[in-house]
PDB file of C-alpha atoms in Angstrom:
ATOM      1  CA  MET A   1     214.171 -67.893 197.883  1.00 49.00           C
ATOM      2  CA  SER A   2     217.583 -67.176 196.724  1.00 52.00           C
ATOM      3  CA  GLU A   3     216.897 -69.712 193.878  1.00 54.00           C
ATOM      4  CA  MET A   4     213.863 -67.683 192.889  1.00 49.00           C
ATOM      5  CA  VAL A   5     215.792 -64.438 192.816  1.00 46.00           C
ATOM      6  CA  SER A   6     218.508 -65.872 190.807  1.00 52.00           C
ATOM      7  CA  ALA A   7     216.024 -67.392 188.411  1.00 50.00           C
ATOM      8  CA  GLN A   8     214.333 -63.996 188.029  1.00 55.00           C
ATOM      9  CA  ALA A   9     217.811 -62.332 187.486  1.00 50.00           C
ATOM     10  CA  GLY A  10     218.679 -65.040 184.888  1.00 53.00           C
ATOM     11  CA  GLN A  11     215.423 -64.497 183.103  1.00 58.00           C
ATOM     12  CA  ALA A  12     216.090 -60.680 183.136  1.00 52.00           C
ATOM     13  CA  ARG A  13     219.441 -61.155 181.585  1.00 58.00           C
ATOM     14  CA  ALA A  14     218.043 -63.369 178.807  1.00 53.00           C
ATOM     15  CA  ASP A  15     215.384 -60.721 178.026  1.00 56.00           C
ATOM     16  CA  GLU A  16     218.085 -58.069 177.897  1.00 57.00           C
ATOM     17  CA  ALA A  17     220.272 -60.258 175.608  1.00 54.00           C
ATOM     18  CA  ALA A  18     217.259 -60.885 173.329  1.00 54.00           C
ATOM     19  CA  ALA A  19     216.398 -57.118 173.179  1.00 52.00           C
ATOM     20  CA  ALA A  20     220.028 -55.816 172.693  1.00 52.00           C
ATOM     21  CA  PRO A  21     220.517 -56.625 168.976  1.00 53.00           C
ATOM     22  CA  VAL A  22     217.341 -54.811 168.063  1.00 50.00           C
ATOM     23  CA  SER A  23     218.342 -51.682 169.940  1.00 51.00           C
ATOM     24  CA  ARG A  24     222.001 -51.811 168.744  1.00 59.00           C
ATOM     25  CA  THR A  25     220.962 -52.073 165.093  1.00 62.00           C
ATOM     26  CA  LEU A  26     218.202 -49.500 165.390  1.00 69.00           C
ATOM     27  CA  GLY A  27     220.464 -46.838 167.072  1.00 80.00           C
ATOM     28  CA  PRO A  28     222.814 -46.048 164.092  1.00 84.00           C
ATOM     29  CA  TRP A  29     219.820 -46.002 161.685  1.00 86.00           C
ATOM     30  CA  VAL A  30     217.969 -43.556 163.815  1.00 89.00           C
ATOM     31  CA  THR A  31     221.150 -41.423 164.066  1.00 89.00           C
ATOM     32  CA  LEU A  32     221.636 -41.517 160.253  1.00 91.00           C
ATOM     33  CA  LEU A  33     217.965 -40.681 159.652  1.00 92.00           C
ATOM     34  CA  LEU A  34     218.160 -37.722 162.064  1.00 93.00           C
ATOM     35  CA  PHE A  35     221.353 -36.498 160.309  1.00 94.00           C
ATOM     36  CA  VAL A  36     219.777 -36.636 156.834  1.00 95.00           C
ATOM     37  CA  VAL A  37     216.599 -34.864 158.104  1.00 95.00           C
ATOM     38  CA  GLY A  38     218.770 -32.263 159.750  1.00 95.00           C
ATOM     39  CA  LEU A  39     220.768 -31.765 156.574  1.00 96.00           C
ATOM     40  CA  VAL A  40     217.664 -31.475 154.378  1.00 96.00           C
ATOM     41  CA  ALA A  41     216.155 -29.013 156.852  1.00 95.00           C
ATOM     42  CA  GLY A  42     219.356 -26.943 156.938  1.00 94.00           C
ATOM     43  CA  VAL A  43     219.510 -26.696 153.174  1.00 93.00           C
ATOM     44  CA  ALA A  44     215.870 -25.707 152.880  1.00 92.00           C
ATOM     45  CA  ALA A  45     216.270 -23.031 155.617  1.00 93.00           C
ATOM     46  CA  GLN A  46     219.432 -21.739 153.884  1.00 91.00           C
ATOM     47  CA  SER A  47     217.750 -21.438 150.485  1.00 87.00           C
ATOM     48  CA  TYR A  48     214.801 -19.694 151.987  1.00 87.00           C
ATOM     49  CA  VAL A  49     216.805 -17.247 154.090  1.00 90.00           C
ATOM     50  CA  SER A  50     219.600 -16.406 151.573  1.00 88.00           C
ATOM     51  CA  PRO A  51     218.737 -13.731 148.952  1.00 84.00           C
ATOM     52  CA  ALA A  52     218.975 -14.556 145.278  1.00 84.00           C
ATOM     53  CA  PRO A  53     222.107 -13.379 143.552  1.00 85.00           C
ATOM     54  CA  ALA A  54     221.896 -10.004 141.903  1.00 89.00           C
ATOM     55  CA  PRO A  55     221.570  -9.972 138.080  1.00 90.00           C
ATOM     56  CA  ASN A  56     224.709  -9.210 136.153  1.00 88.00           C
ATOM     57  CA  PRO A  57     224.701  -5.444 135.354  1.00 90.00           C
ATOM     58  CA  TYR A  58     227.046  -5.965 132.348  1.00 88.00           C
ATOM     59  CA  PRO A  59     225.658  -7.291 129.169  1.00 85.00           C
ATOM     60  CA  GLU A  60     227.356 -10.457 127.835  1.00 89.00           C
ATOM     61  CA  LEU A  61     229.429 -10.020 124.745  1.00 90.00           C
ATOM     62  CA  PRO A  62     228.809 -12.331 121.782  1.00 89.00           C
ATOM     63  CA  LEU A  63     231.367 -15.029 121.189  1.00 92.00           C
ATOM     64  CA  ILE A  64     232.826 -15.172 117.712  1.00 94.00           C
ATOM     65  CA  GLY A  65     235.361 -17.353 115.824  1.00 94.00           C
ATOM     66  CA  GLU A  66     239.086 -16.856 115.573  1.00 95.00           C
ATOM     67  CA  PRO A  67     239.810 -13.712 113.526  1.00 95.00           C
ATOM     68  CA  PRO A  68     242.180 -14.257 110.577  1.00 95.00           C
ATOM     69  CA  GLU A  69     244.323 -11.192 111.511  1.00 94.00           C
ATOM     70  CA  SER A  70     245.302 -12.689 114.888  1.00 94.00           C
ATOM     71  CA  VAL A  71     245.830 -16.135 113.198  1.00 95.00           C
ATOM     72  CA  ALA A  72     248.432 -14.551 110.881  1.00 94.00           C
ATOM     73  CA  VAL A  73     250.315 -13.081 113.801  1.00 94.00           C
ATOM     74  CA  VAL A  74     250.107 -16.394 115.718  1.00 95.00           C
ATOM     75  CA  ARG A  75     251.567 -18.213 112.732  1.00 95.00           C
ATOM     76  CA  LEU A  76     254.456 -15.723 112.561  1.00 94.00           C
ATOM     77  CA  ILE A  77     255.216 -16.167 116.256  1.00 94.00           C
ATOM     78  CA  LEU A  78     255.130 -19.966 115.947  1.00 94.00           C
ATOM     79  CA  ALA A  79     257.331 -19.926 112.879  1.00 94.00           C
ATOM     80  CA  ASP A  80     259.816 -17.699 114.747  1.00 90.00           C
ATOM     81  CA  ASP A  81     259.813 -15.284 111.731  1.00 91.00           C
ATOM     82  CA  ALA A  82     261.021 -12.027 113.278  1.00 88.00           C
ATOM     83  CA  ARG A  83     261.422 -10.276 109.969  1.00 92.00           C
ATOM     84  CA  ALA A  84     257.880 -10.967 108.780  1.00 92.00           C
ATOM     85  CA  LEU A  85     256.571 -10.055 112.184  1.00 91.00           C
ATOM     86  CA  ALA A  86     258.363  -6.709 112.190  1.00 90.00           C
ATOM     87  CA  ALA A  87     257.220  -6.027 108.672  1.00 91.00           C
ATOM     88  CA  GLY A  88     253.629  -6.717 109.576  1.00 87.00           C
ATOM     89  CA  MET A  89     253.472  -4.889 112.869  1.00 89.00           C
ATOM     90  CA  GLU A  90     254.323  -1.496 114.039  1.00 90.00           C
ATOM     91  CA  GLY A  91     257.207  -0.918 116.573  1.00 89.00           C
ATOM     92  CA  GLU A  92     254.902  -0.185 119.510  1.00 93.00           C
ATOM     93  CA  LEU A  93     252.924  -3.281 118.906  1.00 93.00           C
ATOM     94  CA  LEU A  94     256.055  -5.316 118.829  1.00 93.00           C
ATOM     95  CA  LYS A  95     257.037  -3.904 122.200  1.00 93.00           C
ATOM     96  CA  GLU A  96     253.544  -4.794 123.553  1.00 94.00           C
ATOM     97  CA  LEU A  97     253.827  -8.332 122.086  1.00 92.00           C
ATOM     98  CA  GLY A  98     257.229  -8.673 123.737  1.00 91.00           C
ATOM     99  CA  ALA A  99     255.826  -7.582 127.112  1.00 93.00           C
ATOM    100  CA  ALA A 100     252.871  -9.981 126.723  1.00 92.00           C
ATOM    101  CA  LEU A 101     255.213 -12.891 126.045  1.00 92.00           C
ATOM    102  CA  GLU A 102     257.785 -11.680 128.525  1.00 89.00           C
ATOM    103  CA  PRO A 103     258.862 -14.735 130.544  1.00 88.00           C
ATOM    104  CA  LEU A 104     258.929 -16.933 127.375  1.00 91.00           C
ATOM    105  CA  GLN A 105     262.206 -17.211 125.446  1.00 89.00           C
ATOM    106  CA  GLU A 106     260.789 -19.599 122.924  1.00 91.00           C
ATOM    107  CA  VAL A 107     257.082 -20.298 121.960  1.00 93.00           C
ATOM    108  CA  PHE A 108     256.137 -23.866 121.171  1.00 93.00           C
ATOM    109  CA  ASP A 109     252.372 -23.640 120.968  1.00 95.00           C
ATOM    110  CA  MET A 110     249.570 -20.952 121.003  1.00 96.00           C
ATOM    111  CA  LYS A 111     246.060 -22.203 121.668  1.00 96.00           C
ATOM    112  CA  PHE A 112     243.038 -20.054 120.764  1.00 97.00           C
ATOM    113  CA  VAL A 113     240.772 -19.747 123.872  1.00 96.00           C
ATOM    114  CA  GLY A 114     238.064 -17.494 122.572  1.00 95.00           C
ATOM    115  CA  ALA A 115     237.083 -14.152 121.031  1.00 96.00           C
ATOM    116  CA  VAL A 116     234.387 -11.531 121.680  1.00 96.00           C
ATOM    117  CA  GLU A 117     233.286  -8.652 119.531  1.00 94.00           C
ATOM    118  CA  ARG A 118     231.881  -5.201 120.482  1.00 91.00           C
ATOM    119  CA  ARG A 119     231.224  -2.461 118.032  1.00 90.00           C
ATOM    120  CA  GLY A 120     233.740  -3.647 115.511  1.00 89.00           C
ATOM    121  CA  ASP A 121     236.521  -4.281 118.084  1.00 93.00           C
ATOM    122  CA  ILE A 122     237.495  -7.932 118.459  1.00 95.00           C
ATOM    123  CA  LEU A 123     239.480  -9.329 121.402  1.00 96.00           C
ATOM    124  CA  ALA A 124     241.012 -12.680 120.667  1.00 97.00           C
ATOM    125  CA  SER A 125     242.632 -14.542 123.553  1.00 96.00           C
ATOM    126  CA  TYR A 126     245.318 -17.153 123.391  1.00 97.00           C
ATOM    127  CA  VAL A 127     247.406 -19.219 125.717  1.00 96.00           C
ATOM    128  CA  ALA A 128     251.089 -19.314 124.696  1.00 96.00           C
ATOM    129  CA  THR A 129     253.218 -22.262 125.926  1.00 95.00           C
ATOM    130  CA  GLY A 130     256.951 -22.258 125.680  1.00 94.00           C
ATOM    131  CA  ARG A 131     260.269 -22.349 127.429  1.00 93.00           C
ATOM    132  CA  GLU A 132     261.452 -19.614 129.815  1.00 89.00           C
ATOM    133  CA  GLN A 133     265.042 -18.656 130.762  1.00 85.00           C
ATOM    134  CA  ARG A 134     265.585 -21.647 133.080  1.00 87.00           C
ATOM    135  CA  ALA A 135     264.455 -24.133 130.369  1.00 82.00           C
ATOM    136  CA  GLN A 136     261.218 -24.848 132.146  1.00 89.00           C
ATOM    137  CA  SER A 137     257.841 -25.057 130.447  1.00 92.00           C
ATOM    138  CA  PHE A 138     255.714 -21.934 131.017  1.00 91.00           C
ATOM    139  CA  SER A 139     252.367 -20.569 129.862  1.00 94.00           C
ATOM    140  CA  VAL A 140     251.134 -16.979 129.491  1.00 95.00           C
ATOM    141  CA  GLY A 141     247.952 -15.479 128.283  1.00 94.00           C
ATOM    142  CA  VAL A 142     247.935 -13.139 125.230  1.00 96.00           C
ATOM    143  CA  VAL A 143     245.032 -11.035 123.975  1.00 96.00           C
ATOM    144  CA  PHE A 144     245.124  -9.445 120.512  1.00 96.00           C
ATOM    145  CA  ARG A 145     242.807  -6.433 119.772  1.00 96.00           C
ATOM    146  CA  VAL A 146     241.706  -6.528 116.139  1.00 96.00           C
ATOM    147  CA  SER A 147     240.003  -3.601 114.600  1.00 94.00           C
ATOM    148  CA  GLY A 148     239.665  -2.475 111.035  1.00 90.00           C
ATOM    149  CA  GLY A 149     241.148  -5.599 109.586  1.00 89.00           C
ATOM    150  CA  LYS A 150     244.417  -5.554 111.539  1.00 92.00           C
ATOM    151  CA  VAL A 151     245.901  -6.115 114.934  1.00 93.00           C
ATOM    152  CA  VAL A 152     245.925  -2.783 116.815  1.00 94.00           C
ATOM    153  CA  GLY A 153     246.846  -3.864 120.360  1.00 92.00           C
ATOM    154  CA  VAL A 154     248.374  -6.662 122.342  1.00 94.00           C
ATOM    155  CA  ASN A 155     247.876  -7.345 126.007  1.00 91.00           C
TER     156      ASN A 155
END
C-alpha cells in the first residue's frame, strides 16, 4: 500500500512539474497585460474627468523679421564702437542699454531671437553672450523697442 501511495505522490509531482512552466510563463504576461489595461483605463478616465484648458484671453502678436534699427545698434555693440553708439542713441537709452547688459564686460555675440509688432511698436529680442567680471562666459537677454524708425527703449 505504501508503494501505491508513493507512486501516486510521484505521479502528482510529475504533473506539477509539467504544469509549472506554463503557470510561471503565464504569470508575468498576465501581470503586464493588467498593468497596460490599468494604464489605458487611467489615462482615459483622466482625460474624461479633467476639464479642457481655458482659451488664451490675449491675442497672439504677429512675428516679424529683424528690424534694421536694432541691427544697427547690435553691430555697434559687437564692434565695441562707443563713440558711434553714443552719437546714435540718447543718454537715457545708453543707461538702459548698460543696465540690460549689466553683468557683461565684453560682448562676443548677439543672437536675434524674434520680434513682434503691435500698432507700429516693434519689440526685437536678442541673447547677448560675453565675458563677465570673473572672465566667465555669461548670457543675458536684451529687448529693443523700435518705433518711428529708431530705437526708443531698451530692456
